[in-house]
Amino acid sequence: MLKNMKPVYLALITIGSMGLTTMPAFACKEITAVALQGSDAAELRVRVNNVILINHKGSHSNTVPANLLLEGDNDFKIELITDNPDATGRAEVFVACEGDFPKEPGKNENVLAELSQQGAGEQSAIFQAKAQPAFSYLTGDVTTDDGLLEAIEMMRQAAEVGDAKGYMAFFEPMFTDLPLAGGPPPEMIKGMVSELLSGKYTIKSSKDVQVNKILGGRAYQVVNSQDQGPIQFEEKTDVATGRTTITQGAFWLKTANGWKVFRP
C-alpha cells in the first residue's frame, strides 16, 4: 500500500507504528529487517526468499522489513547492477525489537547473515528464522502461475466498475493473515477498498510486469518496472506535489478458491 517513497528508515514505518521509543527488554517484539547500503554508481537489489524487497541506489543507508519468512532456512541475496568495477553494495539481515532505531550495515546487533559485493554480480546466503504465525503462504502448495495474469485483470475490472465486493474477494487471506501479525483489522481493509473505489482515483494496470516465483514456489510476486504492484490507483485531483499513486496486487497465492492477494 505504500506509495512510491523510500525514506532512510522505511522499516520504522512499515513494520512498526511505535516510532522512536525506548522499549524495556521484557516488552521486546522481535522483527526481522534488512539494513543495506549501496553506491551512487550502482543499483543494489535485495531479495529474501526471492521476494524483491528494494532496488536501492545511492551511498546512503536504508532499512526494509523482511516480512515474508519461512520457518528454518531462508534465502538472502543481493545483486549489484553497475558498469563501475569499484562500486560496492552490502546488506545484512538482523533481528531487533519493534521500535528500535536501525543502523547502517555493520552496526546492528543480532545479525543473522551479511553480504557484500564489489562490481557487478551477486552474493547469497542462508539465514534461520523462528516459527512463523499461521500465514497462508506457509501452507500454500507449490504451483505454477497459470491463470495469475487473468486473475489480476479480473481484479482490475472489479475495481473499474466499482464492484467493492468482487474486488475485496481477492483479499480473502488478508482477513485471516494480517490480524495474526497485528495488521489492520478487516474494517480498515474494507475502508481502504471503499476509498479506492470512491471515484477519486483513475484505475490503471501495468501491462509490462515481471512475475517472480517466491517462497519456494508457494507464491508469486508481480511487479512493474518500478517494483510496484500491477494495479494502480492514481488520484484524479492535481496537487502541488503531484498526484498520489497507490499500487496493489503484488503478492499472490493460489488457493482452493482461486488466486488471492495475501499482501497488498
mmCIF file of C-alpha atoms in Angstrom:
data_model
loop_
_atom_site.group_PDB
_atom_site.id
_atom_site.type_symbol
_atom_site.label_atom_id
_atom_site.label_comp_id
_atom_site.label_asym_id
_atom_site.label_seq_id
_atom_site.Cartn_x
_atom_site.Cartn_y
_atom_site.Cartn_z
ATOM 1 C CA MET A 1 0.000 0.000 0.000
ATOM 2 C CA LEU A 2 2.915 2.349 0.454
ATOM 3 C CA LYS A 3 3.176 4.694 -2.464
ATOM 4 C CA ASN A 4 6.488 5.411 -4.064
ATOM 5 C CA MET A 5 8.564 6.559 -1.118
ATOM 6 C CA LYS A 6 11.935 5.429 0.177
ATOM 7 C CA PRO A 7 12.864 7.155 3.431
ATOM 8 C CA VAL A 8 16.087 6.079 5.072
ATOM 9 C CA TYR A 9 14.238 4.286 7.829
ATOM 10 C CA LEU A 10 11.319 2.782 5.957
ATOM 11 C CA ALA A 11 11.286 -0.145 8.361
ATOM 12 C CA LEU A 12 10.111 2.090 11.168
ATOM 13 C CA ILE A 13 7.030 2.974 9.143
ATOM 14 C CA THR A 14 6.385 -0.407 7.605
ATOM 15 C CA ILE A 15 6.956 -2.836 10.443
ATOM 16 C CA GLY A 16 6.017 -0.813 13.450
ATOM 17 C CA SER A 17 3.973 2.166 14.446
ATOM 18 C CA MET A 18 5.677 2.761 17.789
ATOM 19 C CA GLY A 19 8.163 5.315 16.459
ATOM 20 C CA LEU A 20 11.450 6.091 18.181
ATOM 21 C CA THR A 21 10.549 4.799 21.607
ATOM 22 C CA THR A 22 12.634 3.107 24.228
ATOM 23 C CA MET A 23 11.253 -0.323 24.977
ATOM 24 C CA PRO A 24 12.002 -2.320 28.121
ATOM 25 C CA ALA A 25 13.678 -5.630 27.376
ATOM 26 C CA PHE A 26 10.724 -7.681 28.579
ATOM 27 C CA ALA A 27 8.423 -5.925 26.085
ATOM 28 C CA CYS A 28 10.521 -6.706 23.007
ATOM 29 C CA LYS A 29 8.501 -7.718 19.987
ATOM 30 C CA GLU A 30 11.057 -9.184 17.617
ATOM 31 C CA ILE A 31 11.159 -8.098 13.986
ATOM 32 C CA THR A 32 13.445 -9.188 11.169
ATOM 33 C CA ALA A 33 14.815 -6.450 8.934
ATOM 34 C CA VAL A 34 17.467 -5.860 6.290
ATOM 35 C CA ALA A 35 19.925 -2.972 6.502
ATOM 36 C CA LEU A 36 21.607 -2.033 3.227
ATOM 37 C CA GLN A 37 23.993 0.475 1.756
ATOM 38 C CA GLY A 38 24.954 0.935 -1.858
ATOM 39 C CA SER A 39 26.820 3.281 -4.158
ATOM 40 C CA ASP A 40 25.887 6.244 -6.305
ATOM 41 C CA ALA A 41 27.361 4.304 -9.245
ATOM 42 C CA ALA A 42 25.266 1.159 -8.831
ATOM 43 C CA GLU A 43 21.814 -0.258 -8.220
ATOM 44 C CA LEU A 44 21.594 -2.657 -5.308
ATOM 45 C CA ARG A 45 18.742 -5.178 -5.463
ATOM 46 C CA VAL A 46 17.920 -7.071 -2.287
ATOM 47 C CA ARG A 47 15.848 -10.255 -2.104
ATOM 48 C CA VAL A 48 14.693 -12.552 0.696
ATOM 49 C CA ASN A 49 13.134 -15.860 -0.405
ATOM 50 C CA ASN A 50 13.283 -14.338 -3.903
ATOM 51 C CA VAL A 51 10.954 -11.537 -2.816
ATOM 52 C CA ILE A 52 12.276 -8.254 -4.200
ATOM 53 C CA LEU A 53 12.497 -6.042 -1.111
ATOM 54 C CA ILE A 54 14.045 -2.969 -2.703
ATOM 55 C CA ASN A 55 16.108 -1.612 -5.577
ATOM 56 C CA HIS A 56 18.437 0.835 -3.859
ATOM 57 C CA LYS A 57 20.690 3.419 -5.442
ATOM 58 C CA GLY A 58 22.957 5.736 -3.527
ATOM 59 C CA SER A 59 25.589 5.642 -0.826
ATOM 60 C CA HIS A 60 23.053 6.358 1.928
ATOM 61 C CA SER A 61 21.846 3.505 4.095
ATOM 62 C CA ASN A 62 18.304 2.182 4.240
ATOM 63 C CA THR A 63 16.363 -0.416 6.205
ATOM 64 C CA VAL A 64 13.475 -2.523 4.925
ATOM 65 C CA PRO A 65 11.407 -5.269 6.563
ATOM 66 C CA ALA A 66 11.746 -8.928 5.681
ATOM 67 C CA ASN A 67 8.168 -9.940 6.357
ATOM 68 C CA LEU A 68 7.712 -12.994 4.145
ATOM 69 C CA LEU A 69 9.736 -15.561 6.031
ATOM 70 C CA LEU A 70 9.774 -19.336 6.323
ATOM 71 C CA GLU A 71 10.473 -21.299 9.452
ATOM 72 C CA GLY A 72 14.048 -22.573 9.215
ATOM 73 C CA ASP A 73 16.107 -21.826 6.093
ATOM 74 C CA ASN A 74 15.547 -18.504 4.323
ATOM 75 C CA ASP A 75 17.372 -17.331 1.191
ATOM 76 C CA PHE A 76 19.092 -13.938 1.276
ATOM 77 C CA LYS A 77 20.530 -12.430 -1.914
ATOM 78 C CA ILE A 78 21.977 -9.129 -3.080
ATOM 79 C CA GLU A 79 22.714 -8.155 -6.681
ATOM 80 C CA LEU A 80 24.811 -5.175 -7.720
ATOM 81 C CA ILE A 81 23.979 -3.786 -11.156
ATOM 82 C CA THR A 82 26.718 -1.456 -12.383
ATOM 83 C CA ASP A 83 29.391 -0.792 -15.003
ATOM 84 C CA ASN A 84 31.787 0.503 -12.361
ATOM 85 C CA PRO A 85 34.168 -2.180 -11.016
ATOM 86 C CA ASP A 86 34.772 -0.094 -7.883
ATOM 87 C CA ALA A 87 31.117 0.250 -6.933
ATOM 88 C CA THR A 88 30.150 -1.611 -3.774
ATOM 89 C CA GLY A 89 26.994 -2.765 -2.047
ATOM 90 C CA ARG A 90 26.338 -4.501 1.245
ATOM 91 C CA ALA A 91 23.403 -5.693 3.297
ATOM 92 C CA GLU A 92 22.673 -7.647 6.446
ATOM 93 C CA VAL A 93 19.671 -9.403 7.956
ATOM 94 C CA PHE A 94 19.210 -8.723 11.653
ATOM 95 C CA VAL A 95 16.681 -9.151 14.450
ATOM 96 C CA ALA A 96 15.631 -6.171 16.543
ATOM 97 C CA CYS A 97 12.828 -5.030 18.790
ATOM 98 C CA GLU A 98 9.918 -3.287 17.110
ATOM 99 C CA GLY A 99 10.504 0.438 17.574
ATOM 100 C CA ASP A 100 14.295 0.194 17.695
ATOM 101 C CA PHE A 101 16.238 2.687 15.605
ATOM 102 C CA PRO A 102 18.006 0.672 12.854
ATOM 103 C CA LYS A 103 21.604 1.368 11.923
ATOM 104 C CA GLU A 104 23.643 1.007 8.752
ATOM 105 C CA PRO A 105 25.114 -2.398 7.878
ATOM 106 C CA GLY A 106 27.890 -3.417 10.231
ATOM 107 C CA LYS A 107 26.448 -1.583 13.230
ATOM 108 C CA ASN A 108 23.353 -3.620 14.072
ATOM 109 C CA GLU A 109 23.242 -6.359 16.688
ATOM 110 C CA ASN A 110 21.764 -9.864 16.334
ATOM 111 C CA VAL A 111 22.893 -10.213 12.708
ATOM 112 C CA LEU A 112 21.716 -13.410 11.005
ATOM 113 C CA ALA A 113 23.562 -13.017 7.685
ATOM 114 C CA GLU A 114 25.636 -10.383 5.909
ATOM 115 C CA LEU A 115 26.667 -9.957 2.290
ATOM 116 C CA SER A 116 28.863 -7.581 0.281
ATOM 117 C CA GLN A 117 29.642 -7.204 -3.406
ATOM 118 C CA GLN A 118 32.139 -5.122 -5.403
ATOM 119 C CA GLY A 119 31.443 -4.573 -9.066
ATOM 120 C CA ALA A 120 28.616 -6.216 -10.962
ATOM 121 C CA GLY A 121 27.497 -9.538 -9.551
ATOM 122 C CA GLU A 122 25.552 -11.161 -6.766
ATOM 123 C CA GLN A 123 26.047 -12.872 -3.436
ATOM 124 C CA SER A 124 23.725 -15.138 -1.455
ATOM 125 C CA ALA A 125 23.449 -16.685 1.987
ATOM 126 C CA ILE A 126 21.050 -18.679 4.133
ATOM 127 C CA PHE A 127 19.735 -17.496 7.490
ATOM 128 C CA GLN A 128 17.479 -19.135 10.042
ATOM 129 C CA ALA A 129 14.108 -17.814 11.180
ATOM 130 C CA LYS A 130 11.955 -18.907 14.079
ATOM 131 C CA ALA A 131 8.469 -20.380 13.767
ATOM 132 C CA GLN A 132 6.066 -18.045 11.976
ATOM 133 C CA PRO A 133 2.364 -17.382 12.612
ATOM 134 C CA ALA A 134 -0.101 -19.469 10.620
ATOM 135 C CA PHE A 135 0.201 -17.390 7.450
ATOM 136 C CA SER A 136 -1.499 -18.831 4.381
ATOM 137 C CA TYR A 137 1.683 -18.669 2.317
ATOM 138 C CA LEU A 138 3.302 -21.199 4.664
ATOM 139 C CA THR A 139 0.747 -23.859 3.773
ATOM 140 C CA GLY A 140 0.340 -22.919 0.119
ATOM 141 C CA ASP A 141 1.106 -25.640 -2.399
ATOM 142 C CA VAL A 142 3.967 -25.262 -4.848
ATOM 143 C CA THR A 143 2.228 -24.294 -8.070
ATOM 144 C CA THR A 144 2.608 -22.634 -11.451
ATOM 145 C CA ASP A 145 1.480 -19.133 -12.372
ATOM 146 C CA ASP A 146 -1.218 -20.403 -14.760
ATOM 147 C CA GLY A 147 -4.178 -18.038 -14.645
ATOM 148 C CA LEU A 148 -2.433 -15.429 -12.474
ATOM 149 C CA LEU A 149 -2.387 -12.633 -15.054
ATOM 150 C CA GLU A 150 -6.051 -13.321 -15.821
ATOM 151 C CA ALA A 151 -6.871 -13.027 -12.114
ATOM 152 C CA ILE A 152 -5.071 -9.677 -11.938
ATOM 153 C CA GLU A 153 -7.124 -8.422 -14.881
ATOM 154 C CA MET A 154 -10.349 -9.618 -13.220
ATOM 155 C CA MET A 155 -9.368 -7.760 -10.064
ATOM 156 C CA ARG A 156 -8.696 -4.605 -12.060
ATOM 157 C CA GLN A 157 -12.034 -4.913 -13.836
ATOM 158 C CA ALA A 158 -13.848 -5.250 -10.500
ATOM 159 C CA ALA A 159 -12.212 -2.005 -9.398
ATOM 160 C CA GLU A 160 -13.018 -0.313 -12.705
ATOM 161 C CA VAL A 161 -16.765 -0.944 -12.343
ATOM 162 C CA GLY A 162 -16.793 -0.152 -8.630
ATOM 163 C CA ASP A 163 -17.546 -3.722 -7.557
ATOM 164 C CA ALA A 164 -16.263 -3.470 -3.978
ATOM 165 C CA LYS A 165 -17.469 -6.945 -3.016
ATOM 166 C CA GLY A 166 -15.805 -8.537 -6.048
ATOM 167 C CA TYR A 167 -12.606 -6.562 -5.522
ATOM 168 C CA MET A 168 -12.440 -7.359 -1.825
ATOM 169 C CA ALA A 169 -12.908 -11.073 -2.533
ATOM 170 C CA PHE A 170 -9.337 -11.109 -3.862
ATOM 171 C CA PHE A 171 -8.093 -10.079 -0.388
ATOM 172 C CA GLU A 172 -9.528 -13.159 1.323
ATOM 173 C CA PRO A 173 -6.253 -14.257 3.026
ATOM 174 C CA MET A 174 -5.702 -10.775 4.441
ATOM 175 C CA PHE A 175 -8.770 -11.096 6.622
ATOM 176 C CA THR A 176 -7.145 -14.027 8.419
ATOM 177 C CA ASP A 177 -3.396 -13.485 7.977
ATOM 178 C CA LEU A 178 -2.883 -9.844 8.882
ATOM 179 C CA PRO A 179 -4.646 -9.910 12.268
ATOM 180 C CA LEU A 180 -2.245 -12.686 13.278
ATOM 181 C CA ALA A 181 0.628 -10.239 12.819
ATOM 182 C CA GLY A 182 -1.121 -7.269 14.351
ATOM 183 C CA GLY A 183 -2.024 -5.850 10.945
ATOM 184 C CA PRO A 184 -5.019 -3.706 10.018
ATOM 185 C CA PRO A 185 -8.396 -5.132 11.077
ATOM 186 C CA PRO A 186 -10.991 -6.143 8.464
ATOM 187 C CA GLU A 187 -12.851 -2.869 8.950
ATOM 188 C CA MET A 188 -9.757 -0.926 7.949
ATOM 189 C CA ILE A 189 -9.253 -3.080 4.845
ATOM 190 C CA LYS A 190 -12.886 -2.510 3.864
ATOM 191 C CA GLY A 191 -12.449 1.217 4.411
ATOM 192 C CA MET A 192 -9.340 1.187 2.230
ATOM 193 C CA VAL A 193 -11.245 -0.509 -0.593
ATOM 194 C CA SER A 194 -14.169 1.922 -0.258
ATOM 195 C CA GLU A 195 -11.792 4.855 -0.533
ATOM 196 C CA LEU A 196 -10.002 3.456 -3.589
ATOM 197 C CA LEU A 197 -13.284 2.745 -5.369
ATOM 198 C CA SER A 198 -14.905 6.028 -4.362
ATOM 199 C CA GLY A 199 -14.331 7.677 -7.746
ATOM 200 C CA LYS A 200 -11.403 9.777 -6.543
ATOM 201 C CA TYR A 201 -8.879 7.652 -8.431
ATOM 202 C CA THR A 202 -8.190 6.665 -12.009
ATOM 203 C CA ILE A 203 -7.658 2.915 -12.149
ATOM 204 C CA LYS A 204 -4.878 1.562 -14.346
ATOM 205 C CA SER A 205 -2.906 -1.635 -14.767
ATOM 206 C CA SER A 206 0.704 -2.240 -15.702
ATOM 207 C CA LYS A 207 0.955 -4.236 -18.919
ATOM 208 C CA ASP A 208 4.692 -4.794 -18.600
ATOM 209 C CA VAL A 209 5.047 -6.822 -15.404
ATOM 210 C CA GLN A 210 7.528 -9.314 -14.033
ATOM 211 C CA VAL A 211 6.175 -12.457 -12.368
ATOM 212 C CA ASN A 212 8.582 -13.834 -9.748
ATOM 213 C CA LYS A 213 8.200 -17.210 -8.070
ATOM 214 C CA ILE A 214 8.806 -16.650 -4.354
ATOM 215 C CA LEU A 215 8.789 -18.558 -1.071
ATOM 216 C CA GLY A 216 9.980 -21.758 -2.664
ATOM 217 C CA GLY A 217 7.258 -21.703 -5.303
ATOM 218 C CA ARG A 218 4.387 -21.319 -2.845
ATOM 219 C CA ALA A 219 3.520 -17.819 -4.055
ATOM 220 C CA TYR A 220 4.289 -15.126 -6.644
ATOM 221 C CA GLN A 221 5.340 -11.502 -6.616
ATOM 222 C CA VAL A 222 4.094 -9.438 -9.561
ATOM 223 C CA VAL A 223 5.745 -6.051 -10.084
ATOM 224 C CA ASN A 224 6.136 -3.426 -12.775
ATOM 225 C CA SER A 225 9.393 -1.726 -13.737
ATOM 226 C CA GLN A 226 9.213 0.380 -10.561
ATOM 227 C CA ASP A 227 8.811 -2.746 -8.387
ATOM 228 C CA GLN A 228 5.220 -1.759 -7.635
ATOM 229 C CA GLY A 229 2.064 -3.847 -7.749
ATOM 230 C CA PRO A 230 0.348 -4.110 -11.145
ATOM 231 C CA ILE A 231 -2.962 -2.413 -10.207
ATOM 232 C CA GLN A 232 -2.615 1.359 -9.872
ATOM 233 C CA PHE A 233 -4.903 3.936 -8.344
ATOM 234 C CA GLU A 234 -3.926 7.446 -9.445
ATOM 235 C CA GLU A 235 -5.510 10.398 -7.679
ATOM 236 C CA LYS A 236 -7.567 12.482 -10.096
ATOM 237 C CA THR A 237 -7.040 15.790 -8.326
ATOM 238 C CA ASP A 238 -3.862 17.655 -9.164
ATOM 239 C CA VAL A 239 -1.907 18.803 -6.145
ATOM 240 C CA ALA A 240 1.266 20.840 -5.839
ATOM 241 C CA THR A 241 3.416 17.788 -5.183
ATOM 242 C CA GLY A 242 1.871 15.718 -7.956
ATOM 243 C CA ARG A 243 -0.753 13.030 -7.971
ATOM 244 C CA THR A 244 -0.822 10.343 -5.338
ATOM 245 C CA THR A 245 -0.499 6.827 -6.776
ATOM 246 C CA ILE A 246 -1.305 3.721 -4.763
ATOM 247 C CA THR A 247 -0.485 0.281 -6.133
ATOM 248 C CA GLN A 248 -1.866 -3.111 -5.178
ATOM 249 C CA GLY A 249 -1.796 -6.753 -6.223
ATOM 250 C CA ALA A 250 1.894 -7.508 -5.664
ATOM 251 C CA PHE A 251 1.724 -10.798 -3.737
ATOM 252 C CA TRP A 252 -0.449 -13.697 -4.890
ATOM 253 C CA LEU A 253 -1.242 -17.169 -3.629
ATOM 254 C CA LYS A 254 -3.217 -19.904 -5.379
ATOM 255 C CA THR A 255 -5.911 -21.264 -3.060
ATOM 256 C CA ALA A 256 -8.841 -23.656 -3.328
ATOM 257 C CA ASN A 257 -10.904 -20.553 -4.205
ATOM 258 C CA GLY A 258 -8.525 -19.400 -6.924
ATOM 259 C CA TRP A 259 -5.803 -16.747 -6.970
ATOM 260 C CA LYS A 260 -5.822 -14.425 -3.955
ATOM 261 C CA VAL A 261 -3.785 -11.429 -2.764
ATOM 262 C CA PHE A 262 -2.187 -12.241 0.590
ATOM 263 C CA ARG A 263 -0.261 -8.989 0.964
ATOM 264 C CA PRO A 264 -1.283 -5.700 -0.698
#
